[in-house]
Short mmCIF file of C-alpha atoms in Angstrom, two decimals:
data_model
loop_
_atom_site.label_atom_id
_atom_site.label_comp_id
_atom_site.label_asym_id
_atom_site.label_seq_id
_atom_site.Cartn_x
_atom_site.Cartn_y
_atom_site.Cartn_z
CA MET A 110 1.26 -98.77 71.63
CA LEU A 111 -1.17 -98.49 68.76
CA ARG A 112 -3.79 -101.16 69.40
CA LEU A 113 -6.09 -101.68 66.45
CA GLU A 114 -7.94 -104.63 65.04
CA SER A 115 -6.79 -105.07 61.45
CA ASN A 116 -10.12 -105.86 59.83
CA LYS A 117 -11.86 -102.82 61.35
CA LEU A 118 -9.11 -100.28 60.91
CA THR A 119 -9.84 -98.82 57.51
CA VAL A 120 -13.53 -98.33 58.25
CA LEU A 121 -12.73 -96.60 61.54
CA LEU A 122 -10.23 -94.26 59.99
CA THR A 123 -12.10 -93.34 56.82
CA SER A 124 -15.18 -92.66 58.92
CA CYS A 125 -13.02 -90.42 61.11
CA CYS A 126 -13.96 -92.45 64.18
CA VAL A 127 -10.81 -91.36 65.95
CA TYR A 128 -12.00 -91.98 69.44
CA SER A 129 -13.01 -95.57 68.68
CA MET A 130 -9.39 -96.42 67.96
CA ARG A 131 -8.60 -96.79 71.63
CA SER A 132 -10.97 -99.70 72.08
CA HIS A 133 -9.44 -102.06 69.53
CA VAL A 134 -6.55 -104.40 70.02
CA GLY A 135 -4.32 -106.46 67.78
CA SER A 136 -1.14 -106.11 65.84
CA ILE A 137 -0.57 -104.76 62.38
CA ALA A 138 1.84 -106.60 60.13
CA SER A 139 0.45 -105.95 56.65
CA SER A 140 2.18 -103.22 54.65
CA ASN A 141 -1.09 -102.71 52.72
CA LEU A 142 -2.86 -102.07 55.98
CA TRP A 143 -0.29 -99.46 56.96
CA THR A 144 -0.84 -97.80 53.61
CA ASN A 145 -4.59 -97.67 54.31
CA ILE A 146 -3.93 -96.16 57.73
CA VAL A 147 -1.83 -93.37 56.33
CA HIS A 148 -4.17 -92.63 53.42
CA ALA A 149 -7.05 -92.36 55.86
CA LEU A 150 -5.12 -90.22 58.35
CA ALA A 151 -4.01 -87.84 55.62
CA GLN A 152 -7.49 -87.50 54.12
CA SER A 153 -9.34 -87.04 57.40
CA GLY A 154 -6.90 -84.81 59.26
CA VAL A 155 -6.84 -87.32 62.12
CA ILE A 156 -3.11 -86.87 62.56
CA ASN A 157 -3.71 -83.40 63.98
CA ALA A 158 -5.19 -85.08 67.05
CA LEU A 159 -2.18 -87.29 67.76
CA HIS A 160 -0.89 -85.22 70.65
CA ALA A 161 -4.24 -85.13 72.38
CA ASP A 162 -6.85 -87.73 71.56
CA VAL A 163 -5.36 -90.64 69.60
CA GLU A 164 -3.40 -92.94 71.85
CA LEU A 165 -0.66 -94.07 69.52
CA VAL A 166 1.56 -94.64 72.55
CA ASN A 167 0.17 -95.56 75.90
CA ASN A 168 1.88 -98.65 77.27
CA GLY A 169 5.43 -97.44 77.80
CA ASP A 170 6.98 -99.92 75.38
CA LYS A 171 8.94 -97.42 73.30
CA SER A 172 10.52 -100.02 71.08
CA GLU A 173 7.14 -101.26 69.83
CA ASP A 174 5.73 -97.75 69.68
CA ALA A 175 8.71 -96.64 67.59
CA SER A 176 8.01 -99.48 65.15
CA VAL A 177 4.48 -98.12 64.67
CA LEU A 178 5.80 -94.64 63.99
CA VAL A 179 8.47 -95.95 61.60
CA HIS A 180 5.74 -97.69 59.58
CA LEU A 181 3.68 -94.50 59.48
CA LEU A 182 6.67 -92.39 58.45
CA ARG A 183 7.77 -94.78 55.72
CA VAL A 184 4.37 -95.04 54.06
CA SER A 185 3.73 -91.29 54.48
CA ARG A 186 7.08 -90.55 52.85
CA ASN A 187 6.45 -92.96 49.96
CA HIS A 188 3.06 -91.41 49.22
CA GLY A 189 4.24 -87.81 49.48
CA TYR A 190 2.28 -86.82 52.59
CA VAL A 191 4.66 -84.03 53.58
CA SER A 192 2.50 -82.36 56.23
CA LEU A 193 1.77 -85.75 57.78
CA CYS A 194 5.50 -86.48 58.11
CA ARG A 195 6.13 -83.07 59.69
CA GLN A 196 3.36 -83.64 62.23
CA LEU A 197 4.79 -87.05 63.05
CA HIS A 198 8.16 -85.34 63.58
CA GLY A 199 6.54 -83.03 66.12
CA TYR A 200 4.97 -86.03 67.82
CA VAL A 201 8.35 -87.79 67.97
CA VAL A 202 10.01 -84.79 69.63
CA LYS A 203 7.19 -84.09 72.07
CA HIS A 204 6.93 -87.68 73.31
CA GLY A 205 10.65 -88.27 73.69
CA PHE A 206 11.29 -90.59 70.75
CA VAL A 207 14.38 -88.74 69.50
CA SER A 208 16.58 -91.34 71.20
CA GLU A 209 15.19 -93.96 68.81
CA SER A 210 17.72 -93.85 65.96
CA ARG A 211 15.34 -95.74 63.63
CA LEU A 212 12.84 -92.92 63.85
CA SER A 213 15.38 -90.14 63.49
CA ASN A 214 16.99 -91.80 60.48
CA SER A 215 13.57 -92.25 58.87
CA LEU A 216 12.83 -88.56 59.41
CA MET A 217 16.21 -87.62 57.93
CA ARG A 218 15.50 -89.69 54.82
CA PHE A 219 12.17 -87.90 54.45
CA TYR A 220 13.67 -84.42 54.73
CA LYS A 221 16.55 -85.32 52.40
CA GLY A 222 14.08 -86.56 49.79
CA SER A 223 12.07 -83.34 50.21
CA ASP A 224 15.17 -81.15 49.65
CA SER A 225 14.90 -79.88 53.23
CA LEU A 226 18.52 -80.39 54.25
CA GLU A 227 18.34 -77.89 57.11
CA ASP A 228 15.47 -79.88 58.65
CA SER A 229 17.42 -83.09 58.14
CA HIS A 230 20.42 -81.50 59.87
CA ARG A 231 18.16 -80.38 62.72
CA VAL A 232 16.93 -83.95 63.24
CA SER A 233 20.57 -85.08 63.33
CA ASP A 234 21.39 -82.46 65.95
CA GLU A 235 18.43 -83.59 68.07
CA MET A 236 19.77 -87.17 68.24
CA PRO A 237 21.59 -87.98 71.51
CA GLU A 238 23.93 -90.30 69.59
CA GLN A 239 24.39 -90.24 65.83
CA ASP A 240 25.12 -93.52 64.06
CA THR A 241 26.74 -94.26 60.70
CA ILE A 242 23.38 -94.30 58.91
CA SER A 243 22.49 -90.79 60.08
CA TRP A 244 25.93 -89.44 59.13
CA ASN A 245 25.74 -91.04 55.69
CA SER A 246 22.24 -89.69 55.08
CA LEU A 247 23.35 -86.18 55.96
CA VAL A 248 26.61 -86.23 53.97
CA SER A 249 25.00 -87.75 50.86
CA GLY A 250 22.13 -85.24 51.07
CA TYR A 251 24.48 -82.27 50.85
CA VAL A 252 26.60 -83.87 48.13
CA GLN A 253 23.62 -84.85 45.96
CA SER A 254 22.22 -81.33 46.17
CA GLY A 255 25.53 -79.88 44.95
CA ARG A 256 26.57 -78.42 48.33
CA LEU A 257 29.88 -80.24 48.15
CA GLU A 258 31.98 -78.15 50.52
CA GLU A 259 29.39 -78.62 53.27
CA GLY A 260 29.17 -82.33 52.53
CA LEU A 261 32.92 -82.74 52.74
CA SER A 262 33.04 -80.71 55.96
CA LEU A 263 30.47 -83.06 57.47
CA PHE A 264 32.57 -86.01 56.38
CA LEU A 265 35.52 -84.42 58.21
CA GLU A 266 33.36 -84.23 61.33
CA LEU A 267 32.52 -87.93 60.92
CA HIS A 268 36.23 -88.62 60.47
CA ARG A 269 36.93 -86.99 63.84
CA SER A 270 33.99 -88.60 65.66
CA ASP A 271 33.76 -91.96 67.38
CA VAL A 272 31.49 -93.29 64.64
CA PHE A 273 33.21 -95.57 62.13
CA PRO A 274 32.68 -94.64 58.46
CA ASN A 275 31.67 -97.41 56.09
CA GLU A 276 31.82 -97.77 52.31
CA PHE A 277 28.75 -95.56 51.85
CA SER A 278 30.40 -92.77 53.82
CA PHE A 279 33.31 -92.77 51.39
CA THR A 280 30.99 -93.06 48.41
CA ALA A 281 29.36 -89.77 49.40
CA SER A 282 32.66 -88.06 50.19
CA LEU A 283 34.24 -88.96 46.85
CA LEU A 284 31.63 -87.08 44.82
CA CYS A 285 33.59 -84.00 43.85
CA THR A 286 33.69 -81.44 41.07
CA THR A 287 37.01 -79.67 41.45
CA GLU A 288 40.59 -80.87 41.63
CA ASN A 289 40.88 -79.31 45.07
CA LEU A 290 37.92 -81.30 46.40
CA ALA A 291 39.17 -84.41 44.61
CA ALA A 292 42.57 -84.11 46.28
CA ARG A 293 40.97 -83.60 49.68
CA SER A 294 38.74 -86.64 49.13
CA MET A 295 41.72 -88.77 48.10
CA HIS A 296 43.65 -87.66 51.17
CA LEU A 297 40.69 -88.48 53.42
CA LEU A 298 40.31 -91.91 51.86
CA ARG A 299 43.95 -92.84 52.44
CA ASP A 300 44.04 -91.25 55.88
CA CYS A 301 40.93 -93.11 57.02
CA GLU A 302 42.29 -96.39 55.69
CA THR A 303 45.37 -95.96 57.87
CA TRP A 304 43.53 -94.61 60.90
CA HIS A 305 40.87 -97.32 60.99
CA GLY A 306 42.99 -100.14 59.56
CA GLU A 307 43.53 -101.82 62.93
CA ARG A 308 39.79 -101.60 63.61
CA GLN A 309 38.99 -103.50 60.41
CA CYS A 310 37.28 -100.56 58.82
CA ARG A 311 39.11 -101.02 55.53
CA CYS A 312 36.51 -99.08 53.60
CA GLY A 313 38.91 -98.07 50.85
CA THR A 314 39.27 -101.64 49.60
CA GLN A 315 35.58 -102.40 49.46
CA SER A 316 33.61 -102.39 46.24
CA ILE A 317 32.30 -98.84 46.56
CA GLY A 318 30.14 -97.73 43.64
CA MET A 319 32.22 -96.04 40.94
CA SER A 320 29.26 -93.72 40.40
CA SER A 321 30.51 -91.96 43.54
CA LEU A 322 33.44 -90.76 41.46
CA LEU A 323 31.17 -89.14 38.90
CA PRO A 324 30.62 -85.45 39.54
CA ALA A 325 27.51 -83.64 40.57
CA GLN A 326 28.25 -80.95 37.98
CA GLY A 327 29.74 -82.96 35.10
CA THR A 328 33.56 -82.99 35.43
CA ILE A 329 34.99 -86.48 35.83
CA ASN A 330 38.10 -87.14 37.88
CA LEU A 331 39.26 -90.28 36.09
CA SER A 332 42.56 -90.56 37.94
CA LEU A 333 40.67 -90.80 41.22
CA GLY A 334 38.36 -93.39 39.70
CA LEU A 335 41.22 -95.48 38.35
CA TRP A 336 43.10 -95.33 41.64
CA PHE A 337 40.06 -96.48 43.53
CA PHE A 338 39.29 -99.21 40.99
CA HIS A 339 42.78 -100.67 41.37
CA GLN A 340 42.39 -100.68 45.17
CA THR A 341 39.34 -102.92 44.87
CA PRO A 342 40.41 -106.57 45.19
CA ASN A 343 37.38 -108.22 43.56
CA PRO A 344 35.37 -105.62 41.66
CA ASP A 345 31.94 -106.77 40.55
CA THR A 346 30.32 -106.20 37.17
CA VAL A 347 28.55 -103.06 38.39
CA THR A 348 31.89 -101.51 39.42
CA TYR A 349 33.39 -102.32 36.01
CA ASN A 350 30.36 -100.88 34.25
CA GLU A 351 30.54 -97.61 36.17
CA LEU A 352 34.20 -97.11 35.29
CA ILE A 353 33.44 -97.93 31.63
CA ASN A 354 30.66 -95.35 31.89
CA ALA A 355 33.11 -92.73 33.20
CA PHE A 356 35.66 -93.26 30.41
CA ALA A 357 33.01 -93.39 27.68
CA LYS A 358 31.47 -90.11 28.83
CA ALA A 359 34.93 -88.56 28.81
CA GLY A 360 35.38 -89.74 25.20
CA ASP A 361 38.22 -92.12 26.08
CA PHE A 362 36.92 -95.17 24.21
CA ASN A 363 40.30 -96.90 24.06
CA ASN A 364 40.41 -97.20 27.85
CA ALA A 365 36.69 -98.00 27.95
CA PHE A 366 37.29 -100.94 25.58
CA GLN A 367 40.31 -102.09 27.59
CA ILE A 368 38.25 -102.22 30.79
CA LEU A 369 35.43 -103.95 28.92
CA LYS A 370 37.91 -106.50 27.61
CA SER A 371 39.13 -107.25 31.15
CA LEU A 372 35.57 -107.69 32.47
CA PRO A 373 34.98 -111.43 33.14
CA ASN A 374 31.22 -111.42 32.48
CA PRO A 375 30.09 -108.34 30.54
CA ASN A 376 26.35 -107.77 30.22
CA SER A 377 24.22 -105.46 28.09
CA SER A 378 24.67 -102.66 30.66
CA SER A 379 28.40 -102.87 30.02
CA TRP A 380 27.71 -101.68 26.48
CA ASN A 381 24.83 -99.29 27.02
CA THR A 382 26.88 -96.23 27.94
CA ILE A 383 29.38 -96.72 25.12
CA LEU A 384 26.48 -97.04 22.70
CA THR A 385 24.56 -94.02 23.96
CA VAL A 386 27.31 -91.47 24.58
CA SER A 387 29.39 -92.09 21.45
CA ASN A 388 28.66 -89.69 18.61
CA GLN A 389 28.66 -90.89 15.01
CA GLU A 390 31.91 -89.11 14.11
CA LYS A 391 33.70 -90.81 16.99
CA LEU A 392 32.13 -94.13 16.12
CA LEU A 393 33.19 -94.03 12.47
CA SER A 394 36.79 -93.63 13.57
CA PHE A 395 36.68 -97.30 14.59
CA SER A 396 37.18 -99.86 11.85
CA PRO A 397 35.56 -103.32 12.05
CA GLN A 398 39.06 -104.72 12.56
CA CYS A 399 39.59 -102.38 15.52
CA ILE A 400 36.27 -103.44 17.04
CA CYS A 401 37.10 -107.12 16.47
CA GLN A 402 40.44 -106.76 18.19
CA ALA A 403 39.09 -104.66 21.04
CA LEU A 404 37.35 -107.61 22.69
CA ASP A 405 37.48 -111.39 22.79
CA TRP A 406 34.18 -111.88 20.97
CA THR A 407 31.99 -114.93 21.46
CA GLU A 408 28.48 -115.77 20.30
CA TYR A 409 27.23 -114.76 23.74
CA SER A 410 28.99 -111.37 23.85
CA LEU A 411 27.90 -110.55 20.29
CA SER A 412 24.27 -111.36 21.10
CA ILE A 413 24.43 -109.16 24.22
CA VAL A 414 25.77 -106.12 22.40
CA LEU A 415 23.33 -106.63 19.52
CA ALA A 416 20.45 -106.72 22.01
CA ALA A 417 21.68 -103.44 23.50
CA ILE A 418 21.96 -101.90 20.01
CA ALA A 419 18.42 -103.09 19.19
CA ALA A 420 17.01 -101.51 22.34
CA LEU A 421 18.71 -98.19 21.59
CA ALA A 422 18.28 -98.34 17.77
CA VAL A 423 21.89 -97.23 17.19
CA VAL A 424 22.15 -98.20 13.51
CA PRO A 425 25.84 -97.37 12.86
CA TRP A 426 26.89 -99.57 15.76
CA GLY A 427 24.74 -102.36 14.38
CA SER A 428 26.55 -102.25 11.06
CA LEU A 429 29.94 -102.28 12.80
CA ILE A 430 29.09 -105.27 14.97
CA HIS A 431 27.63 -107.13 11.98
CA SER A 432 30.90 -106.53 10.11
CA CYS A 433 32.79 -107.80 13.12
CA ALA A 434 30.61 -110.94 13.24
CA LEU A 435 31.26 -111.54 9.54
CA LYS A 436 35.01 -111.11 9.99
CA LEU A 437 35.03 -113.59 12.87
CA GLY A 438 32.82 -116.07 11.00
CA LEU A 439 30.13 -115.95 13.69
CA ASP A 440 27.33 -114.35 11.68
CA SER A 441 25.78 -117.69 10.68
CA ARG A 442 25.55 -119.01 14.23
CA VAL A 443 21.91 -119.29 15.30
CA VAL A 444 22.27 -117.06 18.37
CA VAL A 445 24.11 -114.30 16.48
CA ALA A 446 21.95 -114.47 13.35
CA SER A 447 18.71 -114.24 15.34
CA ALA A 448 20.15 -111.30 17.32
CA LEU A 449 21.07 -109.58 14.04
CA ILE A 450 17.54 -110.09 12.69
CA ASP A 451 16.08 -108.66 15.89
CA MET A 452 18.47 -105.70 15.77
CA TYR A 453 17.76 -104.84 12.12
CA SER A 454 14.03 -105.29 12.66
CA LYS A 455 13.92 -102.96 15.67
CA CYS A 456 16.11 -100.41 13.88
CA GLY A 457 13.59 -100.30 11.00
CA MET A 458 15.94 -101.97 8.49
CA LEU A 459 13.50 -104.67 7.40
CA LYS A 460 15.25 -105.57 4.13
CA GLN A 461 18.43 -106.49 6.01
CA ALA A 462 16.36 -108.42 8.57
CA GLU A 463 14.61 -110.35 5.78
CA LEU A 464 17.92 -111.16 4.11
CA MET A 465 19.42 -112.45 7.35
CA PHE A 466 16.27 -114.51 8.03
CA TRP A 467 16.18 -116.29 4.67
CA ILE A 468 19.89 -117.14 4.60
CA MET A 469 19.80 -118.66 8.10
CA PRO A 470 20.40 -122.42 7.79
CA ARG A 471 18.46 -123.14 10.98
CA LYS A 472 15.86 -120.67 12.12
CA ASN A 473 14.90 -120.51 15.80
CA LEU A 474 11.68 -119.00 17.15
CA ILE A 475 13.46 -115.74 18.05
CA ALA A 476 14.27 -115.21 14.36
CA TRP A 477 10.67 -115.95 13.29
CA ASN A 478 9.24 -113.62 15.94
CA ALA A 479 11.71 -110.82 15.15
CA THR A 480 10.84 -110.90 11.45
CA ILE A 481 7.08 -110.96 12.09
CA SER A 482 7.61 -108.08 14.53
CA GLY A 483 9.42 -106.15 11.80
CA TYR A 484 6.44 -106.56 9.49
CA ALA A 485 4.17 -105.42 12.32
CA ARG A 486 6.21 -102.23 12.76
CA THR A 487 6.00 -101.39 9.06
CA GLY A 488 2.32 -102.34 8.83
CA ASP A 489 2.89 -105.10 6.29
CA SER A 490 0.06 -107.41 7.34
CA THR A 491 0.25 -109.56 4.19
CA GLU A 492 3.87 -110.62 4.73
CA ALA A 493 3.37 -111.04 8.48
CA ILE A 494 0.43 -113.40 7.97
CA LYS A 495 2.30 -115.32 5.24
CA LEU A 496 5.29 -115.81 7.53
CA PHE A 497 3.04 -116.90 10.39
CA SER A 498 1.46 -119.51 8.10
CA ARG A 499 4.93 -120.85 7.26
CA LEU A 500 5.83 -121.00 10.95
CA LYS A 501 2.80 -123.18 11.64
CA GLN A 502 4.16 -125.70 9.12
CA GLU A 503 7.48 -126.06 10.95
CA ARG A 504 7.86 -129.52 12.54
CA PHE A 505 9.98 -128.59 15.54
CA LEU A 506 8.74 -125.08 16.27
CA LYS A 507 5.41 -123.70 17.35
CA PRO A 508 4.19 -120.13 17.92
CA ASP A 509 4.45 -118.71 21.44
CA ARG A 510 2.85 -115.74 23.21
CA ILE A 511 5.32 -113.32 21.55
CA THR A 512 4.39 -114.65 18.10
CA PHE A 513 0.71 -114.01 18.69
CA LEU A 514 1.40 -110.64 20.28
CA ASN A 515 3.21 -109.56 17.10
CA LEU A 516 0.43 -111.00 14.95
CA LEU A 517 -2.31 -109.18 16.91
CA ALA A 518 -0.24 -105.99 16.70
CA VAL A 519 -0.30 -106.31 12.90
CA CYS A 520 -4.07 -106.78 13.01
CA SER A 521 -4.56 -103.75 15.27
CA HIS A 522 -2.62 -101.41 12.98
CA CYS A 523 -3.66 -102.72 9.57
CA ASP A 524 -6.87 -103.30 7.65
CA VAL A 525 -7.24 -106.93 8.69
CA PRO A 526 -10.83 -108.25 9.04
CA LEU A 527 -11.91 -108.45 12.68
CA GLU A 528 -13.06 -112.04 12.16
CA LEU A 529 -9.50 -113.03 11.22
CA THR A 530 -8.10 -111.22 14.27
CA LEU A 531 -10.54 -113.01 16.58
CA GLY A 532 -9.66 -116.27 14.83
CA TYR A 533 -5.98 -115.82 15.71
CA LEU A 534 -6.91 -115.17 19.32
CA GLU A 535 -9.07 -118.28 19.42
CA MET A 536 -6.23 -120.28 17.83
CA MET A 537 -3.80 -119.03 20.48
CA ILE A 538 -6.08 -120.10 23.32
CA ASN A 539 -7.54 -123.35 21.99
CA GLU A 540 -4.78 -124.81 19.77
CA TYR A 541 -1.68 -123.64 21.61
CA GLY A 542 -3.02 -123.30 25.16
CA ILE A 543 -1.68 -119.77 25.60
CA ARG A 544 -3.53 -117.64 28.11
CA PRO A 545 -4.12 -114.05 26.89
CA SER A 546 -2.05 -111.40 28.66
CA VAL A 547 -3.03 -107.76 29.09
CA GLU A 548 -0.79 -106.95 26.10
CA HIS A 549 -2.80 -109.34 23.89
CA CYS A 550 -5.97 -107.74 25.22
CA CYS A 551 -4.72 -104.22 24.38
CA SER A 552 -3.92 -105.19 20.79
CA LEU A 553 -7.37 -106.74 20.40
CA ILE A 554 -8.99 -103.62 21.87
CA ARG A 555 -7.26 -101.40 19.32
CA ALA A 556 -8.34 -103.69 16.48
CA MET A 557 -11.96 -103.66 17.68
CA VAL A 558 -12.20 -99.91 18.23
CA GLN A 559 -10.75 -99.21 14.78
CA ARG A 560 -13.65 -101.18 13.36
CA GLY A 561 -16.26 -99.43 15.52
CA GLU A 562 -16.72 -102.27 18.04
CA ILE A 563 -16.09 -100.12 21.13
CA TRP A 564 -18.67 -101.70 23.42
CA GLN A 565 -17.57 -105.18 22.40
CA ALA A 566 -14.00 -104.18 23.32
CA LYS A 567 -15.25 -103.13 26.74
CA MET A 568 -16.81 -106.57 27.20
CA VAL A 569 -13.53 -108.24 26.18
CA ILE A 570 -11.72 -106.51 29.05
CA GLN A 571 -14.17 -108.01 31.53
CA GLU A 572 -14.24 -111.46 29.92
CA PHE A 573 -10.44 -111.74 29.95
CA GLY A 574 -10.33 -110.81 33.63
CA PHE A 575 -8.70 -107.40 33.21
CA GLY A 576 -11.58 -105.38 34.65
CA PHE A 577 -9.35 -103.95 37.38
CA ASP A 578 -6.25 -103.51 35.21
CA GLY A 579 -5.59 -99.87 34.38
CA VAL A 580 -3.42 -100.79 31.38
CA ALA A 581 -6.36 -102.35 29.51
CA TRP A 582 -8.63 -99.38 30.23
CA ARG A 583 -5.87 -96.99 29.13
CA ALA A 584 -5.69 -98.82 25.81
CA LEU A 585 -9.46 -98.54 25.39
CA LEU A 586 -9.50 -94.83 26.28
CA GLY A 587 -6.63 -94.15 23.88
CA ALA A 588 -8.42 -96.07 21.13
CA CYS A 589 -11.65 -94.13 21.76
CA SER A 590 -9.69 -90.89 21.58
CA ALA A 591 -8.08 -91.90 18.28
CA GLY A 592 -11.53 -92.87 16.98
CA LYS A 593 -13.00 -89.52 18.12
CA ASP A 594 -15.85 -91.27 19.98
CA LEU A 595 -16.62 -88.82 22.79
CA ARG A 596 -19.52 -90.75 24.31
CA ALA A 597 -17.49 -93.94 24.68
CA ALA A 598 -14.45 -92.03 25.94
CA LYS A 599 -16.50 -90.40 28.72
CA ALA A 600 -17.79 -93.81 29.86
CA VAL A 601 -14.29 -95.32 29.89
CA ALA A 602 -12.85 -92.27 31.67
CA ALA A 603 -15.49 -92.57 34.39
CA LYS A 604 -14.54 -96.23 34.87
CA MET A 605 -10.85 -95.35 35.20
CA VAL A 606 -11.56 -92.67 37.80
CA VAL A 607 -13.47 -95.26 39.83
CA LEU A 608 -10.48 -97.61 39.63
CA GLY A 609 -8.40 -94.84 41.19
CA GLY A 610 -4.71 -94.15 41.37
CA VAL A 611 -2.94 -90.82 40.89
CA ASP A 612 -1.28 -91.89 37.65
CA GLU A 613 -4.56 -93.14 36.18
CA ASP A 614 -6.37 -89.92 37.11
CA GLU A 615 -3.68 -87.77 35.50
CA TYR A 616 -3.79 -89.83 32.31
CA VAL A 617 -7.60 -89.56 32.17
CA TYR A 618 -7.54 -85.79 32.68
CA ILE A 619 -4.89 -85.23 30.00
CA VAL A 620 -6.63 -87.42 27.40
CA MET A 621 -10.09 -86.00 28.09
CA SER A 622 -8.82 -82.41 28.11
CA ASN A 623 -7.31 -82.93 24.65
CA PHE A 624 -10.44 -84.77 23.53
CA TYR A 625 -12.76 -81.93 24.62
CA ALA A 626 -10.43 -79.40 22.98
CA TYR A 627 -10.67 -81.35 19.69
CA HIS A 628 -14.48 -81.11 19.92
CA GLU A 629 -14.20 -77.40 20.91
CA ARG A 630 -15.95 -77.95 24.23
CA TRP A 631 -13.95 -75.30 26.06
CA ARG A 632 -16.03 -75.26 29.23
CA GLU A 633 -15.17 -78.91 29.91
CA VAL A 634 -11.52 -78.22 29.05
CA SER A 635 -11.42 -75.39 31.59
CA HIS A 636 -13.11 -77.56 34.23
CA ILE A 637 -10.62 -80.43 33.80
CA ARG A 638 -7.63 -78.10 33.90
CA LYS A 639 -8.94 -76.56 37.10
CA ILE A 640 -9.21 -80.04 38.66
CA MET A 641 -5.65 -80.85 37.58
CA LYS A 642 -4.36 -77.57 39.00
CA ASP A 643 -6.10 -78.16 42.35
#
């Protein structure tokens, strides 16, 4: 078994002290530590010595040794160390670990995720006894890659084996693109229900994801989906949503609305597909009266759909739902009115948002924040600051972190004096006891850099405790780029590279490459692009 002392492990590995590993004992429980192990192994090439010099297994306890290898495989897979996973596969085969289903299944997941289905199949064939997990992994791999006939053939093999299918087995088998495959899948589903019924395998009546009925190539078999839906005794919200999704994508909005109406607790996801897939011509065929009658509207359901519309900025839907709210007499309710203000604000219809705000009999903080946010989006600092001043005079309301975030956003995009911006930040901390978040910090950074206070912005990151937060440094680098300050951008980029992380490095390279190109420093551009390519 791998015997390493946790606090010495990283140093040993990164120093490539492979032979010292044998002399340390202890157990490894930390997932972060496993990540360090794998990073170090991958960088140093240590894994090449597994079969000879590194005693990963040496005490005969295969169960514990397999746990070590499972950890290594999982972290290697998550970090994209393909060659490392393949070498671990060789180690597993050579040292007789193929009987450990945990290891084999982990290897199969790796190969499936790497689009190496033949290798995944080979691992399956090497297993003395395949379990349901390995079958499911193999079947779903073929189906997801579009090799449907092979996937269905594998499911037939599972059907004839001694392994019991579960709901995930059927989920994979039901993914089909032709009527012929759909009919075969339906037959298998019913046949397996009968065959395994006495063994309590009733997979057909479980809440299998309706997404399994959606095709790999785009053709939806709605009859199969409906049949399966009606076989499910207690479908959950996700199951409802996936069937709504299927009908909406097929353009059958009448059935989509009927299913939505029968859903006990619809959420914003229930609406998202209908909102995104419907084209404007189809949408305009619905009258407000039709929409009102389609569902049993409440304040809660109206606020949910308005939030979804706001997130997607689907203006025609917003107008329809507003008309529906007016017809039902719910538009003046605080929850609905504030949702309407938020929706109009996020859709860029500030005049409608203002109108809704001022006619509200009782304004909650959501309405105030949404209106200030609308001014921030349009760059109207004067109105935003005026409205904030009015909010401070309210007896039963006080600004929150969202209020100040919107206010700082106005300051970062408009010609607001830096002293006033800093005053709002001080007010937030001292008067309202709100601790600055990284989002507040980013807005302040943009405001400072626009006014030439780049080095002061760098100090703010440290003072607020975001020195190791890549988001804050990204904001500063982006602001330096917008301000065309090459010297400052180089210093910030160097800091971000030190912080590390693949995503951060890529962002730095892209920004700096564009920055050097703007300054016509083509040698640096070529150098950065070479680094990115390597």
